[in-house]
Coordinates of C-alpha atoms in Angstrom, one line a residue:
M1 CA -1.2 8.9 17.7
R2 CA -3.3 10.5 15.0
V3 CA -1.7 13.1 12.7
L4 CA -2.7 16.6 13.7
R5 CA -3.0 19.5 11.3
R6 CA -4.8 22.8 11.1
G7 CA -8.5 22.5 11.8
D8 CA -8.2 19.6 14.3
A9 CA -9.3 19.9 17.9
G10 CA -9.2 18.0 21.1
P11 CA -7.0 17.3 24.2
D12 CA -4.1 16.1 22.0
V13 CA -4.0 19.5 20.4
A14 CA -4.0 21.1 23.9
E15 CA -1.0 19.0 24.7
I16 CA 0.8 20.3 21.6
R17 CA -0.1 23.9 22.5
S18 CA 1.2 23.4 26.0
I19 CA 4.6 22.2 24.8
L20 CA 4.9 25.0 22.2
A21 CA 4.0 27.6 24.8
G22 CA 6.6 26.2 27.2
M23 CA 9.2 26.8 24.5
D24 CA 7.9 30.4 23.9
L25 CA 6.8 29.5 20.4
L26 CA 3.2 30.2 21.2
P27 CA 1.6 32.8 23.5
P28 CA -0.9 31.5 26.1
V29 CA -4.6 31.9 25.1
A30 CA -7.8 32.2 27.1
G31 CA -10.7 29.8 26.7
T32 CA -10.8 26.1 26.7
E33 CA -12.3 25.8 23.2
R34 CA -9.6 27.8 21.5
Y35 CA -6.9 26.1 23.6
N36 CA -8.0 22.7 22.1
T37 CA -8.0 24.0 18.5
F38 CA -5.2 23.6 16.0
D39 CA -5.3 27.1 14.4
V40 CA -3.0 29.1 12.2
A41 CA -0.9 30.2 15.2
V42 CA -0.3 26.6 16.1
E43 CA 0.6 25.7 12.6
Q44 CA 3.1 28.5 12.4
A45 CA 4.6 27.5 15.8
V46 CA 4.9 23.9 14.6
R47 CA 6.7 25.1 11.5
A48 CA 9.1 27.1 13.6
F49 CA 9.8 24.2 15.8
Q50 CA 10.3 21.8 12.8
Q51 CA 12.7 24.2 11.2
R52 CA 14.7 24.6 14.4
R53 CA 14.9 20.8 14.8
G54 CA 15.8 19.9 11.3
L55 CA 12.5 18.2 10.6
I56 CA 10.3 18.5 7.4
T57 CA 8.7 21.9 7.7
D58 CA 5.1 21.2 6.9
G59 CA 3.2 22.4 9.9
V60 CA 1.8 19.0 10.5
V61 CA 2.3 17.0 13.7
G62 CA 3.1 13.5 12.6
Q63 CA 5.0 10.8 14.6
A64 CA 8.4 12.3 14.1
T65 CA 7.3 15.9 15.1
Y66 CA 5.3 14.6 18.0
Q67 CA 8.2 12.6 19.3
A68 CA 10.5 15.6 19.0
L69 CA 8.0 17.8 20.7
K70 CA 7.6 15.4 23.6
G71 CA 11.4 15.1 23.8
A72 CA 11.8 18.9 24.0
S73 CA 9.6 19.0 27.1
Y74 CA 12.3 17.3 29.1
H75 CA 15.4 18.9 30.5
L76 CA 18.4 17.2 32.2
G77 CA 17.3 16.4 35.7
S78 CA 13.5 16.4 35.1
R79 CA 13.4 12.6 35.3
P80 CA 15.7 9.7 36.0
L81 CA 17.4 8.3 32.8
Q82 CA 18.4 4.7 32.2
Y83 CA 18.7 2.2 29.3
L84 CA 15.5 0.3 28.7
L85 CA 15.7 -2.3 25.9
S86 CA 11.9 -2.6 25.5
A87 CA 11.2 1.1 25.3
P88 CA 14.2 3.3 24.6
V89 CA 14.2 6.6 26.5
N90 CA 14.6 9.6 24.3
G91 CA 14.4 13.4 24.7
D92 CA 16.4 16.6 25.0
D93 CA 17.5 15.6 28.5
V94 CA 19.2 12.5 27.0
F95 CA 20.8 14.6 24.2
T96 CA 22.2 17.0 26.9
L97 CA 23.5 14.1 28.9
Q98 CA 25.3 12.7 25.8
E99 CA 26.9 16.0 25.0
R100 CA 27.9 16.6 28.6
L101 CA 29.5 13.2 28.9
T102 CA 31.3 13.7 25.5
E103 CA 32.6 17.1 26.6
L104 CA 34.0 15.5 29.7
G105 CA 35.9 12.8 27.7
F106 CA 33.5 9.9 28.0
D107 CA 32.4 8.3 24.7
A108 CA 28.6 8.4 24.7
G109 CA 28.5 8.0 21.0
R110 CA 26.7 10.3 18.6
P111 CA 24.4 12.7 20.5
D112 CA 21.1 11.6 19.1
G113 CA 18.7 11.9 22.1
Y114 CA 18.3 8.1 22.5
F115 CA 19.6 6.4 25.7
G116 CA 21.2 3.4 24.2
P117 CA 23.9 0.9 25.5
Q118 CA 26.8 3.2 24.5
T119 CA 25.3 6.0 26.5
E120 CA 24.9 3.7 29.4
R121 CA 28.5 2.5 29.2
A122 CA 29.7 6.1 29.2
L123 CA 27.5 7.0 32.1
R124 CA 28.7 4.0 34.2
T125 CA 32.3 4.9 33.5
F126 CA 31.6 8.5 34.6
Q127 CA 29.9 7.3 37.7
R128 CA 32.7 4.9 38.6
D129 CA 35.4 7.6 38.0
M130 CA 33.4 10.1 40.2
R131 CA 33.0 7.4 42.9
L132 CA 29.3 7.3 42.5
T133 CA 27.1 4.2 42.4
S134 CA 27.9 2.8 38.9
D135 CA 24.3 1.8 38.1
G136 CA 23.9 3.4 34.7
I137 CA 21.0 5.5 36.0
C138 CA 21.2 9.3 35.7
G139 CA 19.6 10.4 38.9
P140 CA 20.0 13.4 41.3
A141 CA 23.5 12.5 42.5
T142 CA 24.8 12.1 39.0
I143 CA 23.2 15.3 37.8
R144 CA 24.8 17.2 40.7
E145 CA 28.2 15.8 39.7
L146 CA 27.7 16.7 36.0
H147 CA 26.7 20.3 37.0
R148 CA 29.7 20.5 39.4
L149 CA 32.2 19.8 36.6
S150 CA 31.6 23.1 34.8
S151 CA 34.8 23.3 32.6
P152 CA 34.2 21.1 29.5
R153 CA 37.0 20.2 27.2
A154 CA 35.1 20.7 24.0
R155 CA 31.7 21.9 23.0
G156 CA 28.9 20.4 20.9
G157 CA 29.9 16.7 20.9
R158 CA 32.6 17.4 18.3
P159 CA 34.9 14.6 19.5
V160 CA 32.5 12.0 18.2
F161 CA 32.7 13.4 14.7
L162 CA 36.5 13.9 14.9
R163 CA 36.7 10.2 15.5
E164 CA 34.6 9.7 12.3
Q165 CA 37.2 11.8 10.4
E166 CA 40.1 9.9 11.8
Q167 CA 38.4 6.6 10.8
V168 CA 38.2 7.8 7.2
R169 CA 41.8 8.9 7.3
Q170 CA 43.0 5.6 8.7
A171 CA 40.9 3.6 6.2
G172 CA 43.1 4.9 3.4
P173 CA 42.3 6.0 -0.2
R174 CA 41.4 2.6 -1.6
L175 CA 37.8 1.6 -2.0
R176 CA 38.5 -2.1 -1.8
G177 CA 37.2 -3.6 1.5
K178 CA 34.9 -0.6 2.3
R179 CA 31.4 -1.7 3.3
I180 CA 28.6 0.5 2.0
V181 CA 24.9 0.1 2.7
I182 CA 22.8 1.4 -0.2
D183 CA 19.3 2.2 0.9
P184 CA 16.7 2.5 -1.9
G185 CA 13.8 4.4 -0.5
H186 CA 10.2 3.0 -0.1
G187 CA 9.5 -0.4 -1.6
G188 CA 6.8 -3.0 -1.5
E189 CA 3.4 -1.4 -1.2
D190 CA 5.0 1.9 -0.4
L191 CA 5.6 3.3 -3.9
G192 CA 6.7 6.7 -2.8
V193 CA 6.0 9.5 -5.2
V194 CA 4.1 8.3 -8.3
A195 CA 3.8 10.7 -11.3
G196 CA 3.9 10.4 -15.1
G197 CA 4.0 6.6 -15.1
L198 CA 7.1 6.6 -12.8
R199 CA 7.3 5.3 -9.2
E200 CA 9.9 6.5 -6.8
A201 CA 10.4 3.0 -5.3
D202 CA 11.2 1.6 -8.7
I203 CA 13.6 4.4 -9.6
A204 CA 15.4 4.0 -6.3
W205 CA 15.7 0.2 -6.6
D206 CA 17.1 0.5 -10.2
L207 CA 19.6 3.2 -9.2
A208 CA 20.7 1.1 -6.1
R209 CA 21.4 -1.9 -8.3
R210 CA 23.4 0.2 -10.8
L211 CA 25.4 1.7 -7.9
E212 CA 25.9 -1.7 -6.3
G213 CA 27.5 -3.1 -9.5
R214 CA 29.9 -0.2 -9.8
M215 CA 30.9 -0.4 -6.2
Q216 CA 31.5 -4.1 -6.4
A217 CA 33.7 -3.7 -9.5
T218 CA 36.0 -1.5 -7.4
G219 CA 36.3 -4.2 -4.6
M220 CA 33.8 -2.5 -2.3
E221 CA 31.3 -4.6 -0.3
A222 CA 28.0 -3.1 -1.3
L223 CA 24.9 -4.2 0.6
I224 CA 21.3 -3.2 -0.3
S225 CA 19.1 -2.5 2.7
R226 CA 15.8 -4.0 1.2
G227 CA 14.5 -6.3 -1.4
P228 CA 12.4 -5.1 -4.3
N229 CA 9.1 -6.0 -2.5
H230 CA 10.0 -5.0 1.0
S231 CA 9.7 -1.6 2.7
P232 CA 11.5 -1.6 6.1
T233 CA 11.0 1.3 8.6
D234 CA 13.8 3.8 9.0
F235 CA 14.7 2.2 12.2
E236 CA 15.0 -1.2 10.5
R237 CA 17.1 0.3 7.7
A238 CA 19.5 1.8 10.3
R239 CA 19.7 -1.4 12.2
F240 CA 20.6 -3.3 9.1
A241 CA 23.5 -0.9 8.5
N242 CA 24.6 -1.1 12.2
D243 CA 24.4 -4.9 12.2
A244 CA 26.5 -5.0 9.0
G245 CA 29.2 -2.7 10.5
A246 CA 28.8 -0.4 7.5
D247 CA 31.4 2.3 6.8
L248 CA 28.8 4.5 5.0
F249 CA 25.0 4.6 4.5
L250 CA 23.6 6.0 1.3
S251 CA 19.8 6.5 1.1
L252 CA 18.4 7.1 -2.4
H253 CA 15.1 8.9 -3.1
S254 CA 13.3 11.1 -5.6
D255 CA 11.0 13.9 -4.6
G256 CA 7.5 15.3 -5.5
N257 CA 5.7 18.6 -5.0
P258 CA 2.3 20.0 -5.8
S259 CA 4.0 22.6 -8.0
P260 CA 5.4 21.1 -11.2
R261 CA 8.0 23.8 -11.2
A262 CA 9.8 22.3 -8.2
Q263 CA 12.9 20.5 -9.5
G264 CA 16.5 19.6 -8.7
V265 CA 18.7 17.5 -6.5
A266 CA 19.4 17.9 -2.8
S267 CA 21.5 16.0 -0.2
F268 CA 21.0 15.6 3.5
H269 CA 23.1 14.6 6.5
F270 CA 22.9 14.5 10.2
G271 CA 23.0 17.8 12.0
T272 CA 21.1 19.7 14.7
G273 CA 21.8 23.3 13.7
N274 CA 23.6 24.0 17.0
G275 CA 27.1 23.0 16.0
T276 CA 26.5 19.2 16.3
T277 CA 26.9 17.7 12.9
S278 CA 28.4 14.6 11.3
T279 CA 31.4 16.1 9.7
V280 CA 32.0 13.1 7.4
G281 CA 28.3 12.9 6.5
E282 CA 28.3 16.6 5.7
L283 CA 31.5 16.2 3.6
L284 CA 30.1 13.3 1.7
A285 CA 26.8 15.0 1.1
G286 CA 28.7 17.9 -0.4
F287 CA 30.7 15.7 -2.7
I288 CA 27.5 13.8 -3.8
Q289 CA 25.6 17.1 -4.3
R290 CA 28.3 18.7 -6.5
E291 CA 29.1 15.6 -8.5
V292 CA 25.5 14.7 -9.3
A293 CA 24.6 18.4 -10.1
A294 CA 27.6 18.8 -12.3
R295 CA 27.2 15.6 -14.2
T296 CA 23.4 15.7 -14.8
G297 CA 22.6 19.4 -15.1
L298 CA 19.9 19.0 -12.4
L299 CA 19.2 22.2 -10.4
D300 CA 21.5 22.3 -7.4
C301 CA 19.3 22.5 -4.3
R302 CA 22.3 22.3 -2.0
T303 CA 23.0 20.2 1.2
H304 CA 21.0 20.4 4.4
Y305 CA 21.2 19.1 7.9
K306 CA 18.4 17.1 9.4
T307 CA 17.6 15.0 12.5
W308 CA 15.6 12.3 10.7
E309 CA 15.6 8.9 12.3
I310 CA 17.6 7.4 9.5
F311 CA 20.4 9.7 10.6
T312 CA 20.1 9.5 14.4
R313 CA 19.9 5.7 14.5
T314 CA 22.8 4.9 12.2
R315 CA 26.2 4.6 13.8
C316 CA 28.1 5.3 10.6
P317 CA 28.0 8.5 8.5
A318 CA 24.8 8.6 6.5
V319 CA 23.6 10.7 3.6
R320 CA 20.2 10.9 1.9
V321 CA 20.0 12.1 -1.7
E322 CA 16.7 13.4 -3.3
I323 CA 17.4 13.0 -7.0
G324 CA 15.0 15.0 -9.1
Y325 CA 11.3 15.6 -8.8
L326 CA 9.0 13.1 -10.5
T327 CA 6.3 15.8 -10.5
N328 CA 8.6 18.0 -12.8
P329 CA 8.4 17.0 -16.5
D330 CA 12.0 17.7 -17.2
D331 CA 13.3 15.8 -14.1
A332 CA 10.9 13.0 -14.7
A333 CA 12.0 12.6 -18.3
R334 CA 15.6 12.3 -17.2
L335 CA 15.0 9.9 -14.4
G336 CA 13.0 7.7 -16.8
D337 CA 16.2 7.3 -18.9
P338 CA 18.4 4.3 -17.9
A339 CA 21.5 6.1 -19.3
F340 CA 20.7 9.1 -17.0
R341 CA 20.6 6.8 -14.0
D342 CA 24.0 5.4 -15.0
V343 CA 25.4 8.9 -14.8
V344 CA 23.8 9.4 -11.3
A345 CA 25.3 6.1 -10.1
E346 CA 28.7 7.1 -11.4
G347 CA 28.5 10.5 -9.7
I348 CA 27.7 9.0 -6.4
L349 CA 30.6 6.5 -6.7
I350 CA 33.0 9.2 -7.6
A351 CA 31.8 11.2 -4.5
V352 CA 32.6 8.3 -2.2
K353 CA 36.0 7.9 -3.8
R354 CA 36.7 11.6 -3.3
L355 CA 35.8 11.2 0.4
Y356 CA 38.5 8.6 0.9
L357 CA 41.0 10.4 -1.2
L358 CA 41.1 13.3 1.2
G359 CA 42.5 15.5 -1.5
E360 CA 45.2 13.1 -2.6
G361 CA 45.3 13.0 -6.4
D362 CA 41.8 14.5 -6.6
Q363 CA 40.4 16.1 -9.7
P364 CA 37.9 18.9 -10.3
T365 CA 34.2 18.2 -9.8
G366 CA 32.6 16.3 -12.7
T367 CA 35.8 15.2 -14.4
F368 CA 36.8 12.1 -12.4
T369 CA 35.5 9.0 -14.2
F370 CA 34.7 5.4 -13.3
A371 CA 37.7 4.3 -15.4
D372 CA 39.9 6.7 -13.3
V373 CA 38.6 5.1 -10.1
L374 CA 39.5 1.6 -11.4
A375 CA 42.9 2.7 -12.5
H376 CA 43.6 4.3 -9.1
E377 CA 42.5 1.2 -7.4
L378 CA 44.7 -0.9 -9.5
A379 CA 47.7 1.4 -9.0
K380 CA 47.3 1.4 -5.2
A381 CA 47.1 -2.4 -5.3
E382 CA 50.5 -2.6 -6.9

């Protein structure tokens, strides 16, 4: 699809208008010409939808926003649902199914709106237990049974994320043996933000290598998601982490903005804004945010939930960190300094250590050092 923004016109704009009107984000209008036009009202409605869905709020309908809009036009029961390997089914109806199955005690995995093999297994088990045809297709009979069972055990898919927490607890405080995928953003021909002689892809790659070395020194298995001249899609990066059986996924980026006054560090994790969030991802994002801000002096732009594909398609807790703005002179000067990138790498490592410590022998933010981590690992080994 083509990217749609204010000023565009045509039947694809009419489709966007229709979906937004169906969600009461846009009032109906008279006249074919205006209905086919992407005007200010449409842009504002798109921004409201993006904010509601945890997408980048730019008022532009790109691939991610269009996919979310299309998915929002489906409700549970509006179409049969089944697992298709060639063209995965996704939408709000799949998300509702996943949450409903989870509430009833069937492990459909992370509610992400994609009908994958884990959702199919949970659906087949539900159908079998309800003495329905166990075909993995969510049709009328299955919908009726789901509606009939109107007393869920839990709300919002939280059991999935409680399992995440339990896995961290059972993993123990040592870093040795933990498998972490480090994901330097962009790469290859995709340079990311370019400003002041610095390229985001290069900064992310250098930072990933520094973090990799420190993690390996603690006994962790650190894997980098791409090579220096390769730029995988978000789906490919997530698949790499899934195939590797990663415990955590860390995506490294820097930011840019038309205003040179924009600056600081921000961290992101999976969350929908309706109570469904990766509790471990949120906890790790908070640790990273506080450690990096305290150690570097970068402006603290806090943590935020998002429904980006890099979060919905990874099966392990995932965090994305936007470290500084290359379009801000102060941030850029810091990011261009290798010693500063060492400080950032240490801060991220300490944050991961704090996640697994779960409060045991922890220290105030910004005071735990790499030497402390190595000493703790050695003490635990004995």
